Amino acid sequence: MDQDTRWLTRYNEVKEFIETNYRNPSKYYDEEKLMVHFLKRGRKLVNAGEMVEPRLGLFKELLELCEKYKRKNQYI
């Protein structure tokens, strides 16, 4: 599996998680930590201007989805 396929797989996993649970991944649950790391690393790359173009558009869509559920209580 090449790096682009891995990135796209993780992207789809995070997007599906947010759409089904109506919240962002939590750093306090072990099964969600990889998704949190993916989002955090992606934000750092975007801010540094190092993310390549095909991924940049997709990741910005994901960030907009994250903003929609920002500070959403997961226990509701």
PDB file of C-alpha atoms in Angstrom:
ATOM      1  CA  MET A   1       0.000   0.000   0.000  1.00  0.00           C
ATOM      2  CA  ASP A   2       1.513   3.326  -1.000  1.00  0.00           C
ATOM      3  CA  GLN A   3       1.403   6.521   1.025  1.00  0.00           C
ATOM      4  CA  ASP A   4      -1.419   8.135  -0.973  1.00  0.00           C
ATOM      5  CA  THR A   5      -3.657   5.114  -0.452  1.00  0.00           C
ATOM      6  CA  ARG A   6      -2.936   5.094   3.279  1.00  0.00           C
ATOM      7  CA  TRP A   7      -3.679   8.810   3.538  1.00  0.00           C
ATOM      8  CA  LEU A   8      -6.959   8.451   1.654  1.00  0.00           C
ATOM      9  CA  THR A   9      -7.970   5.479   3.797  1.00  0.00           C
ATOM     10  CA  ARG A  10      -7.340   7.444   7.008  1.00  0.00           C
ATOM     11  CA  TYR A  11      -9.156  10.477   5.552  1.00  0.00           C
ATOM     12  CA  ASN A  12     -12.229   8.378   4.763  1.00  0.00           C
ATOM     13  CA  GLU A  13     -12.120   6.786   8.213  1.00  0.00           C
ATOM     14  CA  VAL A  14     -12.076  10.176   9.961  1.00  0.00           C
ATOM     15  CA  LYS A  15     -14.796  11.614   7.734  1.00  0.00           C
ATOM     16  CA  GLU A  16     -17.036   8.591   8.255  1.00  0.00           C
ATOM     17  CA  PHE A  17     -16.474   8.750  12.029  1.00  0.00           C
ATOM     18  CA  ILE A  18     -17.505  12.409  12.211  1.00  0.00           C
ATOM     19  CA  GLU A  19     -20.549  11.906   9.997  1.00  0.00           C
ATOM     20  CA  THR A  20     -21.828   8.884  11.943  1.00  0.00           C
ATOM     21  CA  ASN A  21     -21.082  10.086  15.493  1.00  0.00           C
ATOM     22  CA  TYR A  22     -21.801  13.807  14.971  1.00  0.00           C
ATOM     23  CA  ARG A  23     -18.653  14.749  16.887  1.00  0.00           C
ATOM     24  CA  ASN A  24     -14.906  14.988  16.413  1.00  0.00           C
ATOM     25  CA  PRO A  25     -12.597  12.171  17.538  1.00  0.00           C
ATOM     26  CA  SER A  26     -11.464  12.365  21.149  1.00  0.00           C
ATOM     27  CA  LYS A  27      -7.874  12.102  22.316  1.00  0.00           C
ATOM     28  CA  TYR A  28      -9.051  10.282  25.439  1.00  0.00           C
ATOM     29  CA  TYR A  29     -10.199   7.101  23.678  1.00  0.00           C
ATOM     30  CA  ASP A  30      -7.497   4.756  22.417  1.00  0.00           C
ATOM     31  CA  GLU A  31      -9.459   3.719  19.346  1.00  0.00           C
ATOM     32  CA  GLU A  32      -9.801   7.386  18.272  1.00  0.00           C
ATOM     33  CA  LYS A  33      -6.234   8.556  18.916  1.00  0.00           C
ATOM     34  CA  LEU A  34      -5.002   7.771  15.396  1.00  0.00           C
ATOM     35  CA  MET A  35      -7.759   9.933  13.955  1.00  0.00           C
ATOM     36  CA  VAL A  36      -6.843  12.798  16.289  1.00  0.00           C
ATOM     37  CA  HIS A  37      -3.204  12.444  15.262  1.00  0.00           C
ATOM     38  CA  PHE A  38      -4.197  12.502  11.578  1.00  0.00           C
ATOM     39  CA  LEU A  39      -6.133  15.753  12.063  1.00  0.00           C
ATOM     40  CA  LYS A  40      -3.420  17.374  14.160  1.00  0.00           C
ATOM     41  CA  ARG A  41      -0.630  16.463  11.747  1.00  0.00           C
ATOM     42  CA  GLY A  42      -2.705  17.637   8.799  1.00  0.00           C
ATOM     43  CA  ARG A  43      -3.361  21.009  10.426  1.00  0.00           C
ATOM     44  CA  LYS A  44       0.363  21.454  11.020  1.00  0.00           C
ATOM     45  CA  LEU A  45       1.135  20.685   7.372  1.00  0.00           C
ATOM     46  CA  VAL A  46      -1.553  23.086   6.131  1.00  0.00           C
ATOM     47  CA  ASN A  47      -0.321  25.885   8.396  1.00  0.00           C
ATOM     48  CA  ALA A  48       3.268  25.316   7.262  1.00  0.00           C
ATOM     49  CA  GLY A  49       2.168  25.255   3.610  1.00  0.00           C
ATOM     50  CA  GLU A  50       3.659  21.801   3.054  1.00  0.00           C
ATOM     51  CA  MET A  51       0.530  19.814   2.140  1.00  0.00           C
ATOM     52  CA  VAL A  52       0.335  18.923  -1.553  1.00  0.00           C
ATOM     53  CA  GLU A  53      -2.611  20.071  -3.674  1.00  0.00           C
ATOM     54  CA  PRO A  54      -4.741  16.939  -4.167  1.00  0.00           C
ATOM     55  CA  ARG A  55      -4.792  16.380  -0.411  1.00  0.00           C
ATOM     56  CA  LEU A  56      -5.173  20.047   0.486  1.00  0.00           C
ATOM     57  CA  GLY A  57      -8.677  20.407  -0.957  1.00  0.00           C
ATOM     58  CA  LEU A  58      -9.901  17.224   0.704  1.00  0.00           C
ATOM     59  CA  PHE A  59      -8.370  18.130   4.034  1.00  0.00           C
ATOM     60  CA  LYS A  60      -9.926  21.608   4.006  1.00  0.00           C
ATOM     61  CA  GLU A  61     -13.343  19.979   3.494  1.00  0.00           C
ATOM     62  CA  LEU A  62     -12.598  17.760   6.484  1.00  0.00           C
ATOM     63  CA  LEU A  63     -11.625  20.783   8.593  1.00  0.00           C
ATOM     64  CA  GLU A  64     -14.927  22.463   7.713  1.00  0.00           C
ATOM     65  CA  LEU A  65     -16.736  19.345   8.885  1.00  0.00           C
ATOM     66  CA  CYS A  66     -14.702  19.406  12.113  1.00  0.00           C
ATOM     67  CA  GLU A  67     -15.648  23.047  12.705  1.00  0.00           C
ATOM     68  CA  LYS A  68     -19.305  22.101  12.447  1.00  0.00           C
ATOM     69  CA  TYR A  69     -18.940  19.764  15.437  1.00  0.00           C
ATOM     70  CA  LYS A  70     -16.359  21.746  17.385  1.00  0.00           C
ATOM     71  CA  ARG A  71     -16.832  21.529  21.151  1.00  0.00           C
ATOM     72  CA  LYS A  72     -19.695  19.086  20.733  1.00  0.00           C
ATOM     73  CA  ASN A  73     -20.451  17.133  23.892  1.00  0.00           C
ATOM     74  CA  GLN A  74     -20.028  13.445  23.093  1.00  0.00           C
ATOM     75  CA  TYR A  75     -22.370  12.385  25.897  1.00  0.00           C
ATOM     76  CA  ILE A  76     -25.502  14.000  24.450  1.00  0.00           C
TER      77      ILE A  76
END
